[in-house]
Coordinates of C-alpha atoms in Angstrom, one line a residue:
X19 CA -49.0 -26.4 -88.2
X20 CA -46.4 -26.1 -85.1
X21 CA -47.1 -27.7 -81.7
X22 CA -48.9 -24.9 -79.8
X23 CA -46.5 -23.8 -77.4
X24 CA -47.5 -24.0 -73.7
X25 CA -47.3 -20.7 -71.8
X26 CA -45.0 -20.2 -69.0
X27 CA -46.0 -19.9 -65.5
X28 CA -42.8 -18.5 -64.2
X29 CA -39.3 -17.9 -65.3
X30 CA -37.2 -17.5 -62.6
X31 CA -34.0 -15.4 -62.5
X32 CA -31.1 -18.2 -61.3
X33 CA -31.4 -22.3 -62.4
X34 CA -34.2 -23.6 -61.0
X35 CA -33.3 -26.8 -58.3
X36 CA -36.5 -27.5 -56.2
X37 CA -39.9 -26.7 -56.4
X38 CA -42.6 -27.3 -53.4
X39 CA -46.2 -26.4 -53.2
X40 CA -48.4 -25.2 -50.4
X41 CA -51.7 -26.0 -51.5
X42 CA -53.5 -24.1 -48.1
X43 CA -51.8 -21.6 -48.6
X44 CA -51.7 -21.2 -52.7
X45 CA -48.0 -20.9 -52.8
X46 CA -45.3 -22.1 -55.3
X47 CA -42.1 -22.2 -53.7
X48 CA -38.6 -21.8 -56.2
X49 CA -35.1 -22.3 -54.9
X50 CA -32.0 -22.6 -56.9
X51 CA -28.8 -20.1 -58.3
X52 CA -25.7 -20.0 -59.4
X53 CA -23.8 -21.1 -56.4
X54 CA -20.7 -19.5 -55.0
X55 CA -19.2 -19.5 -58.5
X56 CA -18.9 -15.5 -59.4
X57 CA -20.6 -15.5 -62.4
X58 CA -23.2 -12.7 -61.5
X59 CA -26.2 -14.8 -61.4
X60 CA -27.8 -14.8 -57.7
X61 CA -29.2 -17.3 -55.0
X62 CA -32.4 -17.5 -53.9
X63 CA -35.8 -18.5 -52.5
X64 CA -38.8 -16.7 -54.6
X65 CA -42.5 -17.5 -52.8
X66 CA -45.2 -17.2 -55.7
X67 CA -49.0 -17.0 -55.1
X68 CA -51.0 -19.0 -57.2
X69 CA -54.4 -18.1 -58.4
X70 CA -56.7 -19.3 -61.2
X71 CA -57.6 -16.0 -63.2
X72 CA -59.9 -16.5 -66.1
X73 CA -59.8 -20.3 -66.0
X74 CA -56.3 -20.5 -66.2
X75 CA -53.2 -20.8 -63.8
X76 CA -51.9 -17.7 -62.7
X77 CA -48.2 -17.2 -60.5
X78 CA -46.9 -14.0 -59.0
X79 CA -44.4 -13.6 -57.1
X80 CA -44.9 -12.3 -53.6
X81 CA -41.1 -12.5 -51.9
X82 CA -37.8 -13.0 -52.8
X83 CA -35.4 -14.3 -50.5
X84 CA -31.2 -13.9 -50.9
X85 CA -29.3 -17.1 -49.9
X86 CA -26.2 -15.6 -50.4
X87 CA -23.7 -17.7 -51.9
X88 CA -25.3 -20.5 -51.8
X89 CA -27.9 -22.3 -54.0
X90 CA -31.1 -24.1 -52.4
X91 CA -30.6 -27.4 -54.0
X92 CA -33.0 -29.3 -52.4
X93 CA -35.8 -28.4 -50.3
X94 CA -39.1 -30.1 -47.9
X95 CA -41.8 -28.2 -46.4
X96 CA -43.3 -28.2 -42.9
X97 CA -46.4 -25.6 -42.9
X98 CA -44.7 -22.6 -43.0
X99 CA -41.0 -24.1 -41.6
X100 CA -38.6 -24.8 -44.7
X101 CA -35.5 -27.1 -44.8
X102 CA -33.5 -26.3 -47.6
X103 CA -29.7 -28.0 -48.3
X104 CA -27.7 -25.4 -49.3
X105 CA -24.0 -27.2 -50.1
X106 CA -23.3 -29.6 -47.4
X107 CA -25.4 -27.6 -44.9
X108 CA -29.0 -27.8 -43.9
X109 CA -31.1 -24.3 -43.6
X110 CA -34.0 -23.8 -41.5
X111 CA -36.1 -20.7 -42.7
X112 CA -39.8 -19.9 -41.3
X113 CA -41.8 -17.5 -43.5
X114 CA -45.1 -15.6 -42.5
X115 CA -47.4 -14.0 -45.0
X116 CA -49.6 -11.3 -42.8
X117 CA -52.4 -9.0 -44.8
X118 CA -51.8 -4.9 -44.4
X119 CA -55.3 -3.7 -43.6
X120 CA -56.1 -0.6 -45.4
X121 CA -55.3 3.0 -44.4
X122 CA -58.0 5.1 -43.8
X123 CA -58.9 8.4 -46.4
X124 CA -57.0 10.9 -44.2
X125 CA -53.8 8.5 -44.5
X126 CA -54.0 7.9 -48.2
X127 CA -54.7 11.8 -48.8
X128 CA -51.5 12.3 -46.6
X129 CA -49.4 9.7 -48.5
X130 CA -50.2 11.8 -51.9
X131 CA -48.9 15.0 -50.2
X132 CA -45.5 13.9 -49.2
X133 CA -43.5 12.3 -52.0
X134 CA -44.1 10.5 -55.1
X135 CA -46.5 7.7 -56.0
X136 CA -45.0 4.0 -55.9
X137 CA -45.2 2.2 -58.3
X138 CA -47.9 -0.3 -58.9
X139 CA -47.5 -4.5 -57.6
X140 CA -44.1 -3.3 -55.8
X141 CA -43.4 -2.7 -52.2
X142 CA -40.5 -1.3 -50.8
X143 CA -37.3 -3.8 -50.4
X144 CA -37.7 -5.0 -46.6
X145 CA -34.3 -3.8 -44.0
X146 CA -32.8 -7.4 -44.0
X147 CA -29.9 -8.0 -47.2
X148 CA -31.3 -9.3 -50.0
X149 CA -35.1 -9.5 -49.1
X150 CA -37.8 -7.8 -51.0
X151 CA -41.4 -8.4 -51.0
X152 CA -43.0 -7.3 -54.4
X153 CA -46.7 -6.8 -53.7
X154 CA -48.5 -4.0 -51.9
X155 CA -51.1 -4.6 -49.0
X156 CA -48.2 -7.8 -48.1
X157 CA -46.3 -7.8 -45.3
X158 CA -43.8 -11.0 -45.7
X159 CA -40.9 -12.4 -43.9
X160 CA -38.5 -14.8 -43.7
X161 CA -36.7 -15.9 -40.5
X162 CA -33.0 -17.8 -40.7
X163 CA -33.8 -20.4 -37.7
X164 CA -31.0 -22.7 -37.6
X165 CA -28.6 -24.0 -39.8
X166 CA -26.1 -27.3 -39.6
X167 CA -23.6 -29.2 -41.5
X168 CA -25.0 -32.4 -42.8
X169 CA -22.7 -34.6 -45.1
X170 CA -18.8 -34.6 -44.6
X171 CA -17.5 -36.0 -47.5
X172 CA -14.4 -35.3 -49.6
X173 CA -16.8 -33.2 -51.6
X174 CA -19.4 -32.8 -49.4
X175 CA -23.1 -32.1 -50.2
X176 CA -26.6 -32.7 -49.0
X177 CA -28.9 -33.9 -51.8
X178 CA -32.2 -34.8 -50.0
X179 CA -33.9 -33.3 -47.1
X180 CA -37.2 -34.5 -45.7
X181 CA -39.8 -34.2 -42.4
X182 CA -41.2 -36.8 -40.7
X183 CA -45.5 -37.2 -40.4
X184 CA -45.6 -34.9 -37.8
X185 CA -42.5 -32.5 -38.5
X186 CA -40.8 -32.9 -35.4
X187 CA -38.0 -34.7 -37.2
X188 CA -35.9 -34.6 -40.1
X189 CA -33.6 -36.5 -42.4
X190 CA -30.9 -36.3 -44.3
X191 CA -28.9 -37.7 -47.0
X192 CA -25.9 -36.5 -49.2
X193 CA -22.6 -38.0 -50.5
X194 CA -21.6 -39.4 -47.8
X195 CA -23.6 -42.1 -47.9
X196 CA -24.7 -41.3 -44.1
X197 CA -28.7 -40.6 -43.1
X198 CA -28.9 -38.0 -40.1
X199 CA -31.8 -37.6 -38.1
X200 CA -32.4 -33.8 -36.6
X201 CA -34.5 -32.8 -34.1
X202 CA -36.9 -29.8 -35.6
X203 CA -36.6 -26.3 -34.9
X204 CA -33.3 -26.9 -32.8
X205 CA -31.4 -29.4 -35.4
X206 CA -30.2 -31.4 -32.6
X207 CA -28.5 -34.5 -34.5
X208 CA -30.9 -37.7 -32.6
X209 CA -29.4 -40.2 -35.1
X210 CA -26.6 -41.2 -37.4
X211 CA -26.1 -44.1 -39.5
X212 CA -24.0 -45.3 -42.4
X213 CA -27.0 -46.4 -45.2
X214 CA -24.6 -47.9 -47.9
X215 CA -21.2 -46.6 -49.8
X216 CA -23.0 -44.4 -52.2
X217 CA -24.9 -41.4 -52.8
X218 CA -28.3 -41.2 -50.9
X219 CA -30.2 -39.6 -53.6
X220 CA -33.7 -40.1 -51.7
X221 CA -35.0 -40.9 -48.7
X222 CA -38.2 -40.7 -46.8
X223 CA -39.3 -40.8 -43.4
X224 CA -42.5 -43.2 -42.9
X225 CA -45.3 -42.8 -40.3
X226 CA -43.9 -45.8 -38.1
X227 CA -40.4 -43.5 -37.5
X228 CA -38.6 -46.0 -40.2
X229 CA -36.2 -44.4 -42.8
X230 CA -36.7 -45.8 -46.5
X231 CA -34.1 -44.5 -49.1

């Protein structure tokens, strides 16, 4: 007899590059695409709820976010504050997740009356390009806060992105072989150093301010 297949959590729509979980808040976060190449697959940001349903793990996803041309290849989280490199840039996005309280009887008996029925688990696509949140009763949003060139190579491209303990400060590393330091919401550059001729493939900021890579 076969190896019992494991069943899939999520599939998501692009190539998958970073994953990070929100434990508070039961959230999977998936970031990845096809990049600026024109090959019809997108770019994106998808926020999934996780839940336990009948003793097992359950994801559904609650937003998608369109990044365009670009593909999320690395990401860190600060409470709801994301950093995500995208390229040889560096993305700030804040996302809020707010409960619709339910409409009254002479509301819902109104909403029957004047056009069709939506369909069940999917919202209406929010105004912004490329947004949609896919579950009724929740109102989600993501805000573009800042964004900055980090690496300046030849072939430039950030590969690692991370906050410091209390997520006032972040780092960065790429193929330049340089670690920036930025100041967090603003991404006011506070430091600049050349870490060694290669790649900085990974880097981390340590409660005592001191970069390890």
């Amino acid at each position: 007899m076969g190896r019992r297949r494991t069943p899939e959590l999520y599939r998501a729509p692009f190539p998958l590059y970073a994953l990070r979980v929100d434990p508070s808040a039961g959230l999977l976060i998936a970031a990845g695409g096809g990049g600026a190449a024109k090959t019809g697959i997108k770019n994106g940001v998808h926020f999934l709820q996780l839940e336990q349903i009948n003793g097992r793990l359950s994801a559904s996803l609650l937003h998608s976010h369109d990044t365009e041309t670009r593909a999320t290849m690395n990401l860190a989280l600060a409470g709801n504050i994301l950093a995500a490199g995208q390229d040889a840039h560096c993305q700030l996005l804040r996302f809020q997740i707010h409960q619709q309280k339910g409409k009254n009887k002479a509301e819902k008996a109104g909403s029957k009356e004047q056009g069709p029925r939506q369909r069940k688990g999917a919202a209406p696509a929010e105004k912004k390009s490329g947004a949609e949140t896919h579950q009724e009763g929740v109102e989600f949003s993501v805000e573009n806060l800042h964004e900055v060139q980090t690496d300046f190579s030849r072939d430039p491209l950030q590969k690692v992105v991370c906050f410091n303990h209390d997520n006032t400060l972040l780092a960065t590393g790429g193929t330049d072989g340089c670690v920036r330091v930025w100041k967090v919401p603003t991404l006011e550059k506070v430091l600049e150093f050349k870490a060694h001729e290669g790649e900085i493939e990974d880097l981390a900021l340590g409660p005592d301010g001191k970069v390890r890579r």
